[in-house]
Short mmCIF file of C-alpha atoms in Angstrom, two decimals:
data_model
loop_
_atom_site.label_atom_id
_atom_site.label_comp_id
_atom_site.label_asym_id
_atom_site.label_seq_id
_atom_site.Cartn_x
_atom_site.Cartn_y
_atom_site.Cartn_z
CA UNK Q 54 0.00 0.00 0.00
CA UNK Q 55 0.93 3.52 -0.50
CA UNK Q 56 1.82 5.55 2.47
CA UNK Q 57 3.58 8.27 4.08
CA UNK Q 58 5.01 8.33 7.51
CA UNK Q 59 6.19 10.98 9.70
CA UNK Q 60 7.83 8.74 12.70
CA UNK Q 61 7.86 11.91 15.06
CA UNK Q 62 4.55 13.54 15.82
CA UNK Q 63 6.85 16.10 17.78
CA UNK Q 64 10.13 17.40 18.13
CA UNK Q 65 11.59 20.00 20.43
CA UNK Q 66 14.48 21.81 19.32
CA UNK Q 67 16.17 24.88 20.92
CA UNK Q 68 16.16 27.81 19.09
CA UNK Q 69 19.33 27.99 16.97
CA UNK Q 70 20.20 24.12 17.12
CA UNK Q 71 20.04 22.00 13.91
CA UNK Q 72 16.03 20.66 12.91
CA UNK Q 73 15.94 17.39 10.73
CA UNK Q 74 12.53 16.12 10.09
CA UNK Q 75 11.73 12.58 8.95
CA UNK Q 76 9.95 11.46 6.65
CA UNK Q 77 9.56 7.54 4.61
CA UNK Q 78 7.15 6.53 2.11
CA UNK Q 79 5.83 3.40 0.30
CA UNK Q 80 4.89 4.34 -3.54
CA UNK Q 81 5.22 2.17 -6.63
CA UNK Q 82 6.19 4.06 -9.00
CA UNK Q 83 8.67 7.22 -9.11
CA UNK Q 84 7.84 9.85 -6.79
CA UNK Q 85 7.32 13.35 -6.29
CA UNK Q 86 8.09 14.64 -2.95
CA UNK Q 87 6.65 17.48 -0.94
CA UNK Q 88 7.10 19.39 2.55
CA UNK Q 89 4.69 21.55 3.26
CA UNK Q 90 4.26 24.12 6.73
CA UNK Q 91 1.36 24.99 8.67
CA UNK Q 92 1.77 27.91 10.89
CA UNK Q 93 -0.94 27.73 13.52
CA UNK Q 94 -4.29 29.04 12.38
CA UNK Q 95 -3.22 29.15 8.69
CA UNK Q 96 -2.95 26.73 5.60
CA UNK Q 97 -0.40 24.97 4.85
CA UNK Q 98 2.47 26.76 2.60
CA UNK Q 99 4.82 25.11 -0.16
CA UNK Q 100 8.39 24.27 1.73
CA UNK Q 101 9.99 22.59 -1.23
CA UNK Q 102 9.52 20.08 -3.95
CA UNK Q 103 11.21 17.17 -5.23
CA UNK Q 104 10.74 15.93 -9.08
CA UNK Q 105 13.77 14.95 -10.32
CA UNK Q 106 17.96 15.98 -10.59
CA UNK Q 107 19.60 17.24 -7.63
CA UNK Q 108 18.67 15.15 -5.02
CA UNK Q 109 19.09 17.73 -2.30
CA UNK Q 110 16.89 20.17 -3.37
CA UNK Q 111 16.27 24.00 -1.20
CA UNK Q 112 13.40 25.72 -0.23
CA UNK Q 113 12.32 28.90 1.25
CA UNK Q 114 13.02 29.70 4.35
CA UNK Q 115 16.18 28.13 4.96
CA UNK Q 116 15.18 24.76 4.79
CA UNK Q 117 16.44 22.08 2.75
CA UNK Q 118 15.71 18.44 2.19
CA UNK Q 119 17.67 15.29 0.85
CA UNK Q 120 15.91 12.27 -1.79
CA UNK Q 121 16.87 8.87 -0.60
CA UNK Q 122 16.04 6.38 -3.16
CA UNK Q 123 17.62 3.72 -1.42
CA UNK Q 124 15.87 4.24 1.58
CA UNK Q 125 12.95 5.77 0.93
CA UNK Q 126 13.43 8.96 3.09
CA UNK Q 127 13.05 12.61 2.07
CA UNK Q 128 14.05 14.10 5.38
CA UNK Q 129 13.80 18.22 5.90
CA UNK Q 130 16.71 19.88 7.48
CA UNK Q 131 17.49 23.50 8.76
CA UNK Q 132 20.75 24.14 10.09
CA UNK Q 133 19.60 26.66 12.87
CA UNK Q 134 15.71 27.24 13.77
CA UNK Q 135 14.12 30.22 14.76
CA UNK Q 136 11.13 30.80 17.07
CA UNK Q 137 9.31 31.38 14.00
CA UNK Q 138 9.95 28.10 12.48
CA UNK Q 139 7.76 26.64 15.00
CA UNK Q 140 4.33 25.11 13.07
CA UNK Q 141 3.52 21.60 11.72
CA UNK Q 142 5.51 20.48 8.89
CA UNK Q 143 3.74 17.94 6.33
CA UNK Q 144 5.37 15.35 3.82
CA UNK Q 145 3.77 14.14 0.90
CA UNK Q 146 4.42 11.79 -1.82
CA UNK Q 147 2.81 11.84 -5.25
CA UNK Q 148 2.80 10.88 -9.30
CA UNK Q 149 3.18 14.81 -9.98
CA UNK Q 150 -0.95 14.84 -10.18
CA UNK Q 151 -1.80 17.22 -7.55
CA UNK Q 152 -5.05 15.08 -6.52
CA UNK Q 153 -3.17 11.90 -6.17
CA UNK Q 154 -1.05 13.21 -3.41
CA UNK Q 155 -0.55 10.99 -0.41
CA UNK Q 156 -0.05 12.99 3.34
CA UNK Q 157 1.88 11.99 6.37
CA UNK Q 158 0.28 12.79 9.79
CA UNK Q 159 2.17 15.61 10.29
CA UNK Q 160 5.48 16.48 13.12
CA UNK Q 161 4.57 19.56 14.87
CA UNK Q 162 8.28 21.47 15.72
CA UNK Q 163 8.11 23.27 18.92
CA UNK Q 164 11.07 25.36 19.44
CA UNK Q 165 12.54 26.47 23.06
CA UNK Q 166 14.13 29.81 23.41
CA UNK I 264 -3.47 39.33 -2.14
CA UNK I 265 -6.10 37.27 -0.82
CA UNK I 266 -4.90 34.25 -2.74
CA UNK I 267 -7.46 31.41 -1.51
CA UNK I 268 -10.49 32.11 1.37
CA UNK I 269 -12.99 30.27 2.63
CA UNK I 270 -16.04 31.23 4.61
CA UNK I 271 -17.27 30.24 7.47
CA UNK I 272 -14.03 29.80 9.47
CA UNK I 273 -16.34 28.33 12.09
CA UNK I 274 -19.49 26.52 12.75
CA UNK I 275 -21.51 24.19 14.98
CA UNK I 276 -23.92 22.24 13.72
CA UNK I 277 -26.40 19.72 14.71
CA UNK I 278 -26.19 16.44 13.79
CA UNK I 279 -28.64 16.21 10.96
CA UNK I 280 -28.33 20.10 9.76
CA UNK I 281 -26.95 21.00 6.29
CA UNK I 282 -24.13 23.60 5.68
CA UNK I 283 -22.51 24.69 2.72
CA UNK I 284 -18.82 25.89 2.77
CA UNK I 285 -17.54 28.68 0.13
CA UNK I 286 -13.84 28.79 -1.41
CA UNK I 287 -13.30 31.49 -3.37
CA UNK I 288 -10.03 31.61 -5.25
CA UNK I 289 -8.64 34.96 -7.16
CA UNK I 290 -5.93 33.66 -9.11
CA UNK I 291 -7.48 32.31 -12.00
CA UNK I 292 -6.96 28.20 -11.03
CA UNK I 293 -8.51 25.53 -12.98
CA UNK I 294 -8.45 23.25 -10.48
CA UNK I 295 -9.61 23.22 -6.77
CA UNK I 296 -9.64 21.00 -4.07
CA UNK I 297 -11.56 20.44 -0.57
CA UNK I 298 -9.60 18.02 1.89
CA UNK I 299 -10.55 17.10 5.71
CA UNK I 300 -7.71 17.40 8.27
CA UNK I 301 -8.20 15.26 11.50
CA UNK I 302 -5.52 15.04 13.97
CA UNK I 303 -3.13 12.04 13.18
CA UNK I 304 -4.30 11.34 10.08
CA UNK I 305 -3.08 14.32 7.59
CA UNK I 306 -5.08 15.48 4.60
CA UNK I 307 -7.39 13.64 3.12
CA UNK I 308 -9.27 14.64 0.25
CA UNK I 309 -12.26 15.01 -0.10
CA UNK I 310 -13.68 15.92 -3.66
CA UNK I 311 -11.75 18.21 -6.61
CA UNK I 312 -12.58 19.82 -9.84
CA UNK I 313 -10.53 20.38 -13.00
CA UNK I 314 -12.38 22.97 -14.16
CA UNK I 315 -15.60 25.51 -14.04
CA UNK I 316 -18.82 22.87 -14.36
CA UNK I 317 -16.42 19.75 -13.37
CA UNK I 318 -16.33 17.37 -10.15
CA UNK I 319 -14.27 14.79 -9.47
CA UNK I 320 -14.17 12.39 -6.11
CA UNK I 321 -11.17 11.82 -3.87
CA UNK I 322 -10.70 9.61 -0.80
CA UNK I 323 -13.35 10.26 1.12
CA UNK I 324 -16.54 11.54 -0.80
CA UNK I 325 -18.92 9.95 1.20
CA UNK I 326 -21.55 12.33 3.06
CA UNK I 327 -20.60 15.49 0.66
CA UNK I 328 -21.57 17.24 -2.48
CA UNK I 329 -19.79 20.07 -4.16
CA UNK I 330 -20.18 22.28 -6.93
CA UNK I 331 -18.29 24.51 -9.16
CA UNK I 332 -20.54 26.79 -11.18
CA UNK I 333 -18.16 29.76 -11.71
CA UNK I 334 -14.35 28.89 -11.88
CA UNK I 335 -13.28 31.25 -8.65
CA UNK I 336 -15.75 28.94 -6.51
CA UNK I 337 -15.56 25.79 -5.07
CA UNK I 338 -18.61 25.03 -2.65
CA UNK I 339 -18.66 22.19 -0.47
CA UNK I 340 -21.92 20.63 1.50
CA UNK I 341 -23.07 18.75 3.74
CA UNK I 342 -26.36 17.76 3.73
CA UNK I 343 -26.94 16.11 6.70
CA UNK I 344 -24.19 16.39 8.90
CA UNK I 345 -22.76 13.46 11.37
CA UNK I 346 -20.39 13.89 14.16
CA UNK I 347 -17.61 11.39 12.45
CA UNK I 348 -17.32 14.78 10.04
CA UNK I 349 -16.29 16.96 12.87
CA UNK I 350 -12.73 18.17 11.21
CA UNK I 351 -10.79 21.10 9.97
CA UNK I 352 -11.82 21.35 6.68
CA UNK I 353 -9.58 23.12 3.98
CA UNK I 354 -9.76 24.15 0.42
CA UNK I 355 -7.09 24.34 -2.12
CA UNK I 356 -6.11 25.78 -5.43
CA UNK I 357 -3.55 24.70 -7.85
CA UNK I 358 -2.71 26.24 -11.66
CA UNK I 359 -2.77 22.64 -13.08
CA UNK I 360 -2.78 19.46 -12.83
CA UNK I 361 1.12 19.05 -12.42
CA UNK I 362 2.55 22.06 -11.11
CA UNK I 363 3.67 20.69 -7.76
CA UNK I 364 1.93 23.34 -5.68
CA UNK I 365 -1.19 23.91 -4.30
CA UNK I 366 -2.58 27.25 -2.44
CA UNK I 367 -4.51 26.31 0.39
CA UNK I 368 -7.13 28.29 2.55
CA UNK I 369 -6.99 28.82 6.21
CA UNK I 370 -9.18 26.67 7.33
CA UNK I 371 -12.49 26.12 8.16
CA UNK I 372 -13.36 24.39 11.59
CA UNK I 373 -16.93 22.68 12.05
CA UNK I 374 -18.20 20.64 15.12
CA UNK I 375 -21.14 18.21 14.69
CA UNK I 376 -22.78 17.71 17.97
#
C-alpha cells in the first residue's frame, strides 16, 4: 500500500540548534516529494519540492531536504531554527498529479528559546 | 493578495443540519480542491474539480456534495451532517494538474454535535 510516515509527531528543538525532520514513504512508482508548513491558524504553505535531478533540493526559508532512493526517506533539514519556524511540517508523496497526493500525519516542531 | 479564502471559518452544527462551505479563489486556477484534516491522520481529500462545471471524487466523498458553477468557486456541502465529520476542513487551489503546488485556505473548523 501507499503511504507516508512521519515517525515523530513532535520534536523540540532549541532555538538555533540543527532541525531534521523525517519522513519515509511506500509508492510504486517514481515519486514526487513534498514538505509543506502549517503555521498555527493558517494553511499549509509550499516548503519545497522534489521531481527529479539534484537530489538535495532547497526551499524557502532556509530549509532544505535530501531524496533517498535507497531508503525511501526525504528528510527536511534546517541548520539553525528560529522561534518562527515553529508550526507543523507535512510530507507528501505523489505521481506529480496534484489530486493523487498521499499525506503523512504531520510532526509539529516546537522550538525552546 | 487574498490568494485562496474560505467562509465560514467556524461553525456548529447539529447532527442532521446541512451547511454549505464557500472557497473562493482569485488567481485564476482551474483546479480546486476540498480536503478534511483530523488530527493524526493528515489530509485527506475530499472531492476536486478540474475545471468551471467539473467534479471529481477523492478519498473520502462519502456524506458530501460540491459544486463549481463559476471557476473562482468551489462550494462544499453537507447535507446532513454526522459527528464522524467533525474536522478542519480546507480548500485548495492549484494552476494545473502538475505544477507541484497547491494554495490552500486557512481553514475552516466545524463541530457536529
Amino acid at each position: 500500500a501507499q503511504s507516508v510516515t512521519q515517525p515523530d509527531i513532535h520534536i523540540t528543538v532549541s532555538e538555533g540548534a540543527s532541525l531534521e525532520l523525517r519522513c519515509n514513504y511506500s509508492y510504486g512508482a517514481t515519486p514526487y516529494l513534498f514538505w509543506y508548513v502549517q503555521s498555527p491558524g493558517q494553511g499549509l504553505q509550499l516548503l519545497l519540492k522534489y521531481f527529479s535531478g539534484d537530489t538535495l533540493v532547497q526551499g524557502i526559508k532556509g530549509f532544505e531536504a535530501e531524496f533517498k532512493r535507497s531508503q525511501s526517506s526525504f528528510n527536511l533539514r534546517k541548520p539553525s531554527v528560529h522561534w518562527s519556524d515553529a508550526a507543523e511540517y507535512f510530507c507528501a508523496v505523489g505521481d506529480g498529479s496534484n489530486y493523487q497526493l498521499i499525506w503523512g500525519a504531520g510532526t509539529k516542531l516546537i522550538i525552546k528559546p | 493578495n487574498a490568494g485562496v479564502t474560505q467562509t465560514p471559518k467556524f461553525r456548529v452544527l447539529k447532527t442532521g443540519q446541512s451547511m454549505t462551505l464557500l472557497c473562493a479563489q482569485d488567481m485564476n486556477h482551474e483546479y480546486m480542491y476540498w480536503y478534511r484534516q483530523d488530527p493524526g491522520m493528515g489530509l485527506r481529500l475530499i472531492h476536486y474539480s478540474v475545471g468551471e462545471g467539473t467534479t471529481a471524487k477523492g478519498e473520502v466523498p462519502d456524506g458530501y456534495n460540491v459544486s463549481r458553477l463559476k471557476k473562482q468557486n468551489f462550494l462544499l456541502g453537507l447535507e446532513s451532517a454526522a459527528p464522524s465529520q467533525t474536522s478542519v476542513y480546507f480548500c485548495a487551489s492549484s494552476g494545473g494538474r502538475r505544477t507541484g503546488e497547491l494554495f490552500f485556505g486557512e481553514g475552516s473548523r466545524l463541530t457536529v454535535l
